DNA sequence: ACCTATTTTTAGTTTTGTCTAAATTTATAT
DNA sequence: ATATAAATTTAGACAAAACTAAAAATAGGT
């Protein structure tokens, strides 16, 4: 399994190829910042290895074996992210780039020991669930803040966009995982929100709200 | 700097290319388990980048820039080895293979934080000195056990061969870094040694003694 | 149904790092 | 000094992973 193959599987998974959905070469190319023709080449290669189902002009979806491999890479990525934050004091906007490299290290013992050192975390620093060793994938009962009705409240449990600029914005505005958020008012005009965050009032744009996952309180 | 380039620089350094010595392509090829013609290709490439001095049919030596780069890779390799042993309970015969991968991770912050987490170790699990961030290389006052005169004693500070079989042999015989060793008798016939190790007597072959570094007591 | 625009694939090329086989240079031994 | 052996380089080829440009297939609109 080469680094490139691993990156393709991961991307296909993130685009939904684990749910039997057919992902187009164009979508993959755009996500990976490469050309569709390169994706076609790799699709054939991965199909030969039994990791994807590939139908010409239709797209690719992951096989069971492909899902398993993708999950193991995602598991490694997220565990390394937790390691960087908890053990090396990285901030959550710094971890992605390094984890992209670390996820390709080949040693089952290494990642199991990292898991143990971190006391088997369930979520990464962005709130994304960490697949278990046997490929189980936690699903969370969450929704986007932008979809919460007025006057409901919940706890921030994850981010949809985990780019550095967005994460830095959240830091600046004291928005962090675990913080309580209540929707006070929704502006019809631009969908912006008036919220109560940890007791303080705040206004945020729709674009922000559409990238925050919240778990509704019972 | 590609992975392959880094591996060449590291190998050239270990073969003595940092001391202005010219290392032959054959020696490098043998060490890296590749072909001399491949080494020639890479020698040209590294020379173009100003990392080695290459003279056709003579061999290569590292430039200052090449030495600096090689030391930074060796630094990373050895720090990761310490990390694996101290934080993840790897044994000293398990660390090399994984460190070979980890040494190529590109993040200055990462390795500095690992260094800090480990409290700035000076030696790796095999007793090899860890270069400092600014490329200083500790030299130890050490000699091979096989070269110690009869009736002198010292402390085991390193291994020359750090292959898994040798290290496992040492474990089995309770030979570890920090242990006191006294040479009781040298057998003329096969150069084998009769030693006192941590108070207990033991016989070891010349081959073993020639792979153990000892620091003589004053 | 047909034309057009878009998407996808094919064919051919590039780069990196490797190899084999042949040619060349250096070293060695009489 | 010269033949021979050993080491080294050159030339040409290959595989992986990417690209460009051209061809082919699909999808949409009328």
CSV table of N, CA, C and O (backbone and C1' of nucleotides) in Angstrom, one decimal, chain A residues 2-5 8 41-42 45, chain C residues 12-15, chain D residues 15-18:
chain,number,residue,atom,x,y,z
A,2,UNK,N,0.8,2.0,-1.1
A,2,UNK,CA,1.7,3.2,-1.2
A,2,UNK,C,1.0,4.4,-0.5
A,2,UNK,O,-0.2,4.3,-0.3
A,3,UNK,N,1.7,5.4,-0.2
A,3,UNK,CA,1.2,6.6,0.4
A,3,UNK,C,0.1,7.2,-0.5
A,3,UNK,O,-0.9,7.6,0.0
A,4,UNK,N,0.3,7.2,-1.8
A,4,UNK,CA,-0.7,7.8,-2.7
A,4,UNK,C,-2.0,7.0,-2.7
A,4,UNK,O,-3.1,7.6,-2.6
A,5,UNK,N,-1.9,5.7,-2.7
A,5,UNK,CA,-3.1,4.8,-2.6
A,5,UNK,C,-3.8,5.1,-1.3
A,5,UNK,O,-5.1,5.2,-1.4
A,8,UNK,N,-5.8,8.3,-1.6
A,8,UNK,CA,-7.0,8.2,-2.4
A,8,UNK,C,-8.1,7.6,-1.6
A,8,UNK,O,-9.2,8.0,-1.6
A,41,UNK,N,-6.4,6.8,-13.6
A,41,UNK,CA,-5.3,5.8,-13.4
A,41,UNK,C,-5.4,5.1,-12.1
A,41,UNK,O,-5.3,3.9,-12.0
A,42,UNK,N,-5.5,5.9,-11.1
A,42,UNK,CA,-5.5,5.3,-9.7
A,42,UNK,C,-6.7,4.5,-9.5
A,42,UNK,O,-6.6,3.4,-8.8
A,45,UNK,N,-6.1,1.1,-10.7
A,45,UNK,CA,-5.1,0.4,-9.9
A,45,UNK,C,-5.8,-0.1,-8.6
A,45,UNK,O,-5.5,-1.2,-8.2
C,12,DG,P,0.0,6.4,-28.1
C,12,DG,O5',0.9,7.6,-27.6
C,12,DG,C5',0.5,9.0,-28.0
C,12,DG,C4',1.3,9.9,-27.2
C,12,DG,C3',2.7,9.5,-26.9
C,12,DG,O3',3.6,10.7,-27.0
C,12,DG,C1',1.7,9.9,-24.9
C,13,DT,P,5.2,10.6,-26.8
C,13,DT,O5',5.5,11.5,-25.6
C,13,DT,C5',4.8,12.7,-25.4
C,13,DT,C4',5.1,13.3,-24.0
C,13,DT,C3',6.6,13.2,-23.6
C,13,DT,O3',7.1,14.4,-23.2
C,13,DT,C1',5.1,12.5,-21.9
C,14,DT,P,8.6,14.5,-22.6
C,14,DT,O5',8.4,14.6,-21.0
C,14,DT,C5',7.6,15.6,-20.5
C,14,DT,C4',7.6,15.6,-19.0
C,14,DT,C3',9.1,15.4,-18.4
C,14,DT,O3',9.3,16.4,-17.4
C,14,DT,C1',7.6,13.7,-17.5
C,15,DT,P,10.8,16.6,-16.9
C,15,DT,O5',10.7,15.9,-15.4
C,15,DT,C5',9.6,16.2,-14.6
C,15,DT,C4',9.7,15.3,-13.3
C,15,DT,C3',11.2,15.1,-12.8
C,15,DT,O3',11.2,15.2,-11.4
C,15,DT,C1',10.0,13.0,-13.1
D,15,DA,P,7.9,-2.4,-16.0
D,15,DA,O5',7.5,-1.6,-14.7
D,15,DA,C5',8.2,-2.0,-13.5
D,15,DA,C4',7.8,-0.9,-12.4
D,15,DA,C3',6.4,-0.5,-12.4
D,15,DA,O3',6.0,-0.5,-11.0
D,15,DA,C1',7.7,1.4,-12.7
D,16,DA,P,4.4,-0.3,-10.7
D,16,DA,O5',4.4,1.2,-10.0
D,16,DA,C5',5.3,1.5,-8.9
D,16,DA,C4',5.2,2.9,-8.6
D,16,DA,C3',3.7,3.5,-8.5
D,16,DA,O3',3.6,4.3,-7.3
D,16,DA,C1',5.0,4.7,-10.1
D,17,DA,P,2.2,4.6,-6.8
D,17,DA,O5',2.0,6.1,-7.4
D,17,DA,C5',2.9,7.1,-7.0
D,17,DA,C4',2.8,8.3,-7.9
D,17,DA,C3',1.3,8.8,-8.1
D,17,DA,O3',1.2,10.1,-7.7
D,17,DA,C1',2.5,8.7,-10.1
D,18,DA,P,-0.3,10.7,-7.6
D,18,DA,O5',-0.4,11.7,-8.8
D,18,DA,C5',0.3,12.9,-8.7
D,18,DA,C4',0.9,13.3,-10.0
D,18,DA,C3',0.0,14.0,-11.1
D,18,DA,O3',-0.3,15.3,-10.7
D,18,DA,C1',1.7,12.6,-12.0
